[in-house]
Amino acid sequence: MARKTATDDPLAPLTLAVGQEDLLLDRAVREVVTAARAADADTDVRDLTSDQLQPGTLAELTSPSLFSERKVVIVRNAQDLSADSVKDVKGYIGAPVEEITLVLLHAGGAKGKGLLDAARKAGAREVACPKMTKPADRLAFVRSEFRATGRSATPEACQALVDAIGSDLRELASACTQLVADIEGTIDEAVVARYYTGRAEASSFTVADRAVEGRAAEALEALRWAMSTGVAPVLITSALAQGVRAIGKLASAPRGARPGDLARDLGMPPWKIDRVRQQMRGWSADGVAVALKAVAAADAGVKGGGDDPEYALEKAVVAVARAARSGRA
C-alpha cells in the first residue's frame, strides 16, 4: 500500500513516486491521471521512459499552449535520466507551469539521488511504493485492500489468501477484488479456501500446517501437489521450520500469559497464537528437537546436498508429523 507524504492533492505540481513495487507505482500514476481527467476530460497525458526524455523534451512538453490545456507528464525510471535531462527536470521543478502535473517515478536508493533530493526540496507530493518482500507486508497489503472497499475479512482469511496467492501483488489485489465482488458479508477462511482450493493446497504453509498437526497423509498429498505446481522446495523447508519453531516458542512461553502479550513477546499476530496452540497438542520438547533436525537435513538436501529434493522433503514431512505425536500417551 502506497504511503503519501506532504500534500495529498494528486493535482499538486509535482508527484514523486518512490520505490520498486510496480503495482503501487502504477496506482500512483493512475491516481494523478484520474484526478486530472476529472478536472478536465481533455487532459493530455504523456507517459515517457527515461530514455525518451531527452534534453529539451521537458521544455517542449511544458511550454505554454494557446488553449491552456491541462497536462500530465509522467517520467518512469527517473533515476536513469541523463545528466542533461536531470538538469532540465531540476530547472522545471523550481518553476513549474500552472495546469501541468509532473509525475516522477524513482526507484529510490543512491542512483539518481540528486534528483530525488531536489524534488523533495521543491515540496513534491511523495508516494512511497516500496517492494513488499516480507510476508507481513503482503498481509498488511491484503488487509488494506479489503479495508479500502469498506469490507470485512477475518485475519485468518487474509493470511490464507497470502498463503494461496504468494508474493505477486497484482494477483493479490485481483483476488481481493474478486472476493469483494462475489461475496456478501464477512470474508472468512472458508471462502478463500473455496475460491482458491488448488492454489491453497499447493501452498508451502499448507504442507507445514498439516505436518505440524500430525496429519502425515494430508501433508504428503499437499507436498506432492505443491511440487507438481512448481512451488520451490526451499519455500517448503522454510515453512516447515517456521511451523516447528512456532511450536517450540509457544511451548516455552509462560503459562497463563495473555494472547496479546504472547503475540508481542513471540513476534506473532494474536490469531496465530491461537492456531499454534491448537497445533502444539501432542508435541514434546524432544519432538521439537527431532523435527528441527529433520527439517535442517531436508533444507541441506534441497540446496544441493542431496540427489533427490522431493525425497528429502517427504522424509522431513513424515518426521515432523511423527514428532507432532511424540507427546501423546
Short mmCIF file of C-alpha atoms in Angstrom, two decimals:
data_model
loop_
_atom_site.label_atom_id
_atom_site.label_comp_id
_atom_site.label_asym_id
_atom_site.label_seq_id
_atom_site.Cartn_x
_atom_site.Cartn_y
_atom_site.Cartn_z
CA MET A 1 0.00 0.00 0.00
CA ALA A 2 1.35 3.32 -1.07
CA ARG A 3 2.05 5.82 1.70
CA LYS A 4 1.75 9.52 0.95
CA THR A 5 3.61 12.44 2.40
CA ALA A 6 3.24 16.20 2.11
CA THR A 7 0.05 17.26 0.36
CA ASP A 8 -2.38 14.53 -0.64
CA ASP A 9 -3.62 16.53 -3.63
CA PRO A 10 -2.95 14.41 -6.74
CA LEU A 11 -3.04 17.60 -8.81
CA ALA A 12 -0.03 19.04 -6.98
CA PRO A 13 2.52 20.39 -9.49
CA LEU A 14 4.93 17.53 -8.73
CA THR A 15 4.28 13.98 -7.57
CA LEU A 16 7.23 11.78 -6.65
CA ALA A 17 6.53 8.03 -6.55
CA VAL A 18 9.44 6.27 -4.89
CA GLY A 19 10.03 2.53 -4.81
CA GLN A 20 10.16 -0.60 -6.92
CA GLU A 21 6.70 -2.12 -6.44
CA ASP A 22 5.21 -1.92 -9.93
CA LEU A 23 1.58 -2.17 -8.83
CA LEU A 24 1.93 0.72 -6.39
CA LEU A 25 3.83 2.83 -8.91
CA ASP A 26 1.10 2.25 -11.50
CA ARG A 27 -1.56 3.16 -8.95
CA ALA A 28 0.26 6.38 -8.09
CA VAL A 29 0.24 7.32 -11.78
CA ARG A 30 -3.40 6.31 -12.24
CA GLU A 31 -4.50 8.41 -9.26
CA VAL A 32 -2.94 11.53 -10.77
CA VAL A 33 -4.33 10.88 -14.26
CA THR A 34 -7.81 10.14 -12.90
CA ALA A 35 -7.83 13.37 -10.88
CA ALA A 36 -6.59 15.39 -13.86
CA ARG A 37 -9.24 13.99 -16.19
CA ALA A 38 -11.92 14.59 -13.57
CA ALA A 39 -10.86 18.26 -13.62
CA ASP A 40 -10.53 18.33 -17.41
CA ALA A 41 -11.69 15.46 -19.58
CA ASP A 42 -9.36 16.62 -22.36
CA THR A 43 -6.21 16.35 -20.23
CA ASP A 44 -3.17 15.50 -22.36
CA VAL A 45 -1.21 12.62 -20.79
CA ARG A 46 2.39 11.98 -21.84
CA ASP A 47 3.94 8.79 -20.41
CA LEU A 48 7.71 8.64 -21.02
CA THR A 49 10.55 6.29 -20.12
CA SER A 50 13.85 7.80 -19.01
CA ASP A 51 15.46 7.33 -22.42
CA GLN A 52 12.57 9.13 -24.11
CA LEU A 53 13.09 12.27 -22.02
CA GLN A 54 15.94 13.77 -23.99
CA PRO A 55 17.45 17.21 -23.21
CA GLY A 56 14.88 19.80 -24.27
CA THR A 57 11.94 17.36 -24.31
CA LEU A 58 10.53 18.51 -20.97
CA ALA A 59 10.69 22.16 -22.02
CA GLU A 60 8.81 21.29 -25.19
CA LEU A 61 6.12 19.33 -23.33
CA THR A 62 5.60 22.03 -20.71
CA SER A 63 5.68 25.06 -22.97
CA PRO A 64 2.58 27.31 -22.77
CA SER A 65 -0.31 26.34 -25.02
CA LEU A 66 -2.74 28.65 -26.82
CA PHE A 67 -5.56 26.56 -25.36
CA SER A 68 -4.14 26.38 -21.80
CA GLU A 69 -4.82 22.66 -21.71
CA ARG A 70 -4.14 20.60 -18.63
CA LYS A 71 -1.26 18.13 -18.96
CA VAL A 72 0.16 15.23 -17.01
CA VAL A 73 3.77 14.36 -17.82
CA ILE A 74 4.96 11.03 -16.43
CA VAL A 75 8.64 10.11 -16.33
CA ARG A 76 9.41 6.48 -15.47
CA ASN A 77 12.73 5.25 -14.07
CA ALA A 78 13.76 8.81 -13.33
CA GLN A 79 16.90 7.52 -11.59
CA ASP A 80 18.21 6.58 -15.07
CA LEU A 81 17.90 10.05 -16.63
CA SER A 82 20.99 11.52 -18.28
CA ALA A 83 22.81 14.36 -16.56
CA ASP A 84 21.45 16.90 -19.05
CA SER A 85 17.87 15.67 -18.61
CA VAL A 86 18.24 15.80 -14.82
CA LYS A 87 19.35 19.41 -15.19
CA ASP A 88 16.21 20.12 -17.22
CA VAL A 89 13.96 18.49 -14.62
CA LYS A 90 15.61 20.34 -11.73
CA GLY A 91 15.16 23.61 -13.59
CA TYR A 92 11.49 22.90 -14.26
CA ILE A 93 10.54 21.87 -10.72
CA GLY A 94 11.98 25.12 -9.47
CA ALA A 95 9.36 26.99 -11.52
CA PRO A 96 6.53 24.61 -12.51
CA VAL A 97 3.90 25.58 -15.05
CA GLU A 98 0.29 26.03 -13.97
CA GLU A 99 -2.14 23.32 -15.13
CA ILE A 100 0.73 20.83 -15.62
CA THR A 101 1.40 17.94 -13.26
CA LEU A 102 4.78 16.24 -13.45
CA VAL A 103 5.00 12.68 -12.08
CA LEU A 104 8.46 11.26 -11.44
CA LEU A 105 8.81 7.52 -10.81
CA HIS A 106 12.06 6.86 -8.99
CA ALA A 107 13.39 3.54 -7.68
CA GLY A 108 14.97 5.17 -4.64
CA GLY A 109 18.46 4.35 -3.49
CA ALA A 110 21.76 6.00 -4.35
CA LYS A 111 21.35 6.16 -8.13
CA GLY A 112 19.85 9.48 -9.16
CA LYS A 113 19.70 10.65 -5.55
CA GLY A 114 20.41 14.24 -6.55
CA LEU A 115 17.13 14.41 -8.46
CA LEU A 116 15.30 12.72 -5.60
CA ASP A 117 16.62 15.27 -3.11
CA ALA A 118 15.82 18.18 -5.42
CA ALA A 119 12.22 17.01 -5.89
CA ARG A 120 11.73 16.68 -2.15
CA LYS A 121 13.27 20.09 -1.52
CA ALA A 122 10.86 21.54 -4.08
CA GLY A 123 7.95 20.28 -1.95
CA ALA A 124 6.91 17.32 -4.08
CA ARG A 125 3.90 15.28 -3.10
CA GLU A 126 5.56 11.94 -2.33
CA VAL A 127 4.05 8.47 -2.62
CA ALA A 128 6.08 5.61 -1.14
CA CYS A 129 5.87 2.42 -3.20
CA PRO A 130 8.31 0.02 -1.52
CA LYS A 131 8.87 -3.53 -2.72
CA MET A 132 6.97 -5.86 -0.39
CA THR A 133 9.43 -8.63 0.34
CA LYS A 134 8.15 -9.69 3.75
CA PRO A 135 5.04 -11.85 4.32
CA ALA A 136 3.89 -9.35 6.97
CA ASP A 137 3.96 -6.56 4.37
CA ARG A 138 1.84 -8.57 1.95
CA LEU A 139 -0.58 -9.43 4.75
CA ALA A 140 -0.92 -5.74 5.60
CA PHE A 141 -1.49 -5.03 1.90
CA VAL A 142 -4.36 -7.54 1.71
CA ARG A 143 -5.97 -6.07 4.81
CA SER A 144 -5.70 -2.58 3.33
CA GLU A 145 -7.29 -3.76 0.07
CA PHE A 146 -10.35 -5.04 1.90
CA ARG A 147 -10.46 -2.00 4.19
CA ALA A 148 -10.37 0.35 1.19
CA THR A 149 -13.57 -1.23 -0.13
CA GLY A 150 -15.29 -0.99 3.25
CA ARG A 151 -15.45 -4.77 3.51
CA SER A 152 -14.52 -7.01 6.41
CA ALA A 153 -12.19 -10.01 6.15
CA THR A 154 -11.04 -12.14 9.07
CA PRO A 155 -7.31 -12.30 9.91
CA GLU A 156 -7.37 -15.99 9.01
CA ALA A 157 -8.87 -15.20 5.60
CA CYS A 158 -6.21 -12.58 4.86
CA GLN A 159 -3.44 -14.99 5.83
CA ALA A 160 -4.99 -17.80 3.79
CA LEU A 161 -5.13 -15.53 0.74
CA VAL A 162 -1.45 -14.60 1.08
CA ASP A 163 -0.56 -18.28 1.54
CA ALA A 164 -2.58 -19.26 -1.51
CA ILE A 165 -1.56 -16.49 -3.91
CA GLY A 166 2.03 -15.82 -2.91
CA SER A 167 4.10 -12.69 -3.45
CA ASP A 168 2.56 -11.21 -6.62
CA LEU A 169 0.81 -8.02 -5.50
CA ARG A 170 -1.22 -7.75 -8.70
CA GLU A 171 -2.65 -11.23 -8.17
CA LEU A 172 -3.36 -10.48 -4.51
CA ALA A 173 -5.17 -7.27 -5.45
CA SER A 174 -7.15 -9.11 -8.14
CA ALA A 175 -8.13 -11.84 -5.68
CA CYS A 176 -9.35 -9.26 -3.16
CA THR A 177 -11.41 -7.56 -5.88
CA GLN A 178 -12.97 -10.85 -6.92
CA LEU A 179 -13.89 -11.83 -3.37
CA VAL A 180 -15.40 -8.41 -2.64
CA ALA A 181 -17.47 -8.59 -5.83
CA ASP A 182 -18.70 -12.14 -5.30
CA ILE A 183 -19.15 -12.48 -1.55
CA GLU A 184 -21.63 -10.72 0.72
CA GLY A 185 -20.81 -10.18 4.36
CA THR A 186 -17.55 -11.02 6.09
CA ILE A 187 -14.95 -12.86 4.02
CA ASP A 188 -13.61 -15.77 6.05
CA GLU A 189 -11.06 -18.55 5.63
CA ALA A 190 -13.64 -20.98 4.27
CA VAL A 191 -14.50 -18.57 1.45
CA VAL A 192 -10.83 -18.18 0.49
CA ALA A 193 -10.36 -21.94 0.52
CA ARG A 194 -13.41 -22.40 -1.71
CA TYR A 195 -12.17 -19.90 -4.28
CA TYR A 196 -8.50 -20.84 -4.27
CA THR A 197 -8.57 -24.54 -3.43
CA GLY A 198 -5.93 -25.71 -5.88
CA ARG A 199 -3.55 -22.88 -5.08
CA ALA A 200 -4.08 -23.06 -1.33
CA GLU A 201 -3.38 -26.77 -1.31
CA ALA A 202 -0.13 -26.11 -3.15
CA SER A 203 0.99 -23.58 -0.55
CA SER A 204 4.17 -24.37 1.37
CA PHE A 205 2.39 -23.24 4.53
CA THR A 206 -0.40 -25.75 3.97
CA VAL A 207 2.19 -28.53 3.81
CA ALA A 208 3.71 -27.25 7.05
CA ASP A 209 0.35 -26.87 8.81
CA ARG A 210 -0.70 -30.43 8.02
CA ALA A 211 2.71 -31.77 9.11
CA VAL A 212 2.85 -29.99 12.49
CA GLU A 213 -0.71 -31.16 13.13
CA GLY A 214 0.49 -34.76 12.74
CA ARG A 215 -1.56 -35.37 9.59
CA ALA A 216 1.14 -37.12 7.58
CA ALA A 217 -1.02 -38.39 4.71
CA GLU A 218 -2.59 -34.98 4.08
CA ALA A 219 0.79 -33.26 4.38
CA LEU A 220 2.32 -35.62 1.81
CA GLU A 221 -0.61 -35.08 -0.53
CA ALA A 222 -0.22 -31.30 -0.23
CA LEU A 223 3.54 -31.67 -0.74
CA ARG A 224 3.14 -33.62 -3.98
CA TRP A 225 0.61 -31.12 -5.28
CA ALA A 226 2.91 -28.25 -4.36
CA MET A 227 5.85 -29.83 -6.14
CA SER A 228 3.76 -30.56 -9.24
CA THR A 229 2.68 -26.91 -9.45
CA GLY A 230 6.20 -25.54 -9.17
CA VAL A 231 6.47 -24.45 -5.53
CA ALA A 232 10.19 -24.11 -4.75
CA PRO A 233 11.45 -26.82 -2.32
CA VAL A 234 13.30 -24.21 -0.28
CA LEU A 235 9.98 -22.46 0.46
CA ILE A 236 8.60 -25.70 1.85
CA THR A 237 11.56 -26.32 4.17
CA SER A 238 11.31 -22.69 5.29
CA ALA A 239 7.60 -23.10 6.09
CA LEU A 240 8.27 -26.35 7.96
CA ALA A 241 10.99 -24.66 10.01
CA GLN A 242 8.73 -21.72 10.83
CA GLY A 243 5.92 -24.07 11.88
CA VAL A 244 8.11 -26.15 14.18
CA ARG A 245 9.85 -23.10 15.68
CA ALA A 246 6.45 -21.54 16.43
CA ILE A 247 5.52 -24.71 18.34
CA GLY A 248 8.79 -24.51 20.30
CA LYS A 249 8.40 -20.81 21.09
CA LEU A 250 4.87 -21.15 22.37
CA ALA A 251 5.65 -24.30 24.35
CA SER A 252 8.39 -22.46 26.23
CA ALA A 253 6.29 -19.36 26.89
CA PRO A 254 4.94 -18.68 30.41
CA ARG A 255 1.66 -20.48 31.09
CA GLY A 256 -1.37 -18.26 31.55
CA ALA A 257 0.08 -15.37 29.57
CA ARG A 258 -2.45 -13.32 27.62
CA PRO A 259 -2.55 -13.78 23.82
CA GLY A 260 -1.72 -10.11 23.30
CA ASP A 261 1.38 -10.34 25.50
CA LEU A 262 2.45 -13.57 23.82
CA ALA A 263 1.97 -12.02 20.39
CA ARG A 264 4.25 -9.13 21.32
CA ASP A 265 6.90 -11.29 23.01
CA LEU A 266 6.97 -14.04 20.37
CA GLY A 267 6.55 -11.84 17.31
CA MET A 268 3.32 -13.49 16.14
CA PRO A 269 -0.13 -11.99 15.47
CA PRO A 270 -2.72 -12.97 18.12
CA TRP A 271 -4.71 -15.12 15.70
CA LYS A 272 -1.58 -17.19 15.02
CA ILE A 273 -1.07 -17.75 18.74
CA ASP A 274 -4.49 -19.42 18.82
CA ARG A 275 -3.69 -21.55 15.76
CA VAL A 276 -0.31 -22.69 17.12
CA ARG A 277 -1.92 -23.55 20.46
CA GLN A 278 -4.19 -25.97 18.62
CA GLN A 279 -1.32 -27.38 16.58
CA MET A 280 1.01 -27.96 19.53
CA ARG A 281 -1.19 -30.58 21.19
CA GLY A 282 0.79 -33.82 21.13
CA TRP A 283 4.19 -32.17 20.83
CA SER A 284 7.03 -32.73 23.32
CA ALA A 285 10.32 -30.88 23.76
CA ASP A 286 12.17 -33.86 22.30
CA GLY A 287 9.75 -33.90 19.38
CA VAL A 288 10.56 -30.27 18.55
CA ALA A 289 14.30 -31.04 18.59
CA VAL A 290 13.88 -34.08 16.35
CA ALA A 291 11.65 -32.19 13.92
CA LEU A 292 14.06 -29.25 13.62
CA LYS A 293 16.92 -31.65 12.91
CA ALA A 294 14.90 -33.38 10.19
CA VAL A 295 13.95 -30.05 8.59
CA ALA A 296 17.58 -28.90 8.68
CA ALA A 297 18.63 -32.10 6.90
CA ALA A 298 15.95 -31.59 4.26
CA ASP A 299 17.00 -27.97 3.79
CA ALA A 300 20.57 -29.08 3.12
CA GLY A 301 19.22 -31.69 0.70
CA VAL A 302 17.17 -29.27 -1.36
CA LYS A 303 20.02 -26.76 -1.51
CA GLY A 304 22.37 -29.16 -3.22
CA GLY A 305 23.38 -31.59 -0.51
CA GLY A 306 21.29 -34.45 -1.88
CA ASP A 307 20.31 -36.03 -5.18
CA ASP A 308 16.54 -36.06 -4.70
CA PRO A 309 14.96 -32.92 -3.17
CA GLU A 310 11.47 -34.40 -3.28
CA TYR A 311 12.53 -37.46 -1.30
CA ALA A 312 14.30 -35.21 1.23
CA LEU A 313 11.09 -33.23 1.67
CA GLU A 314 8.96 -36.35 2.06
CA LYS A 315 11.29 -37.62 4.80
CA ALA A 316 11.08 -34.29 6.61
CA VAL A 317 7.28 -34.12 6.38
CA VAL A 318 6.92 -37.65 7.78
CA ALA A 319 9.43 -36.89 10.56
CA VAL A 320 7.64 -33.67 11.55
CA ALA A 321 4.23 -35.39 11.53
CA ARG A 322 5.61 -38.21 13.67
CA ALA A 323 7.18 -35.71 16.07
CA ALA A 324 3.79 -33.98 16.38
CA ARG A 325 2.52 -37.14 18.09
CA SER A 326 5.56 -37.65 20.32
CA GLY A 327 3.93 -36.17 23.41
CA ARG A 328 0.74 -38.19 23.21
CA ALA A 329 0.20 -41.03 25.58
#
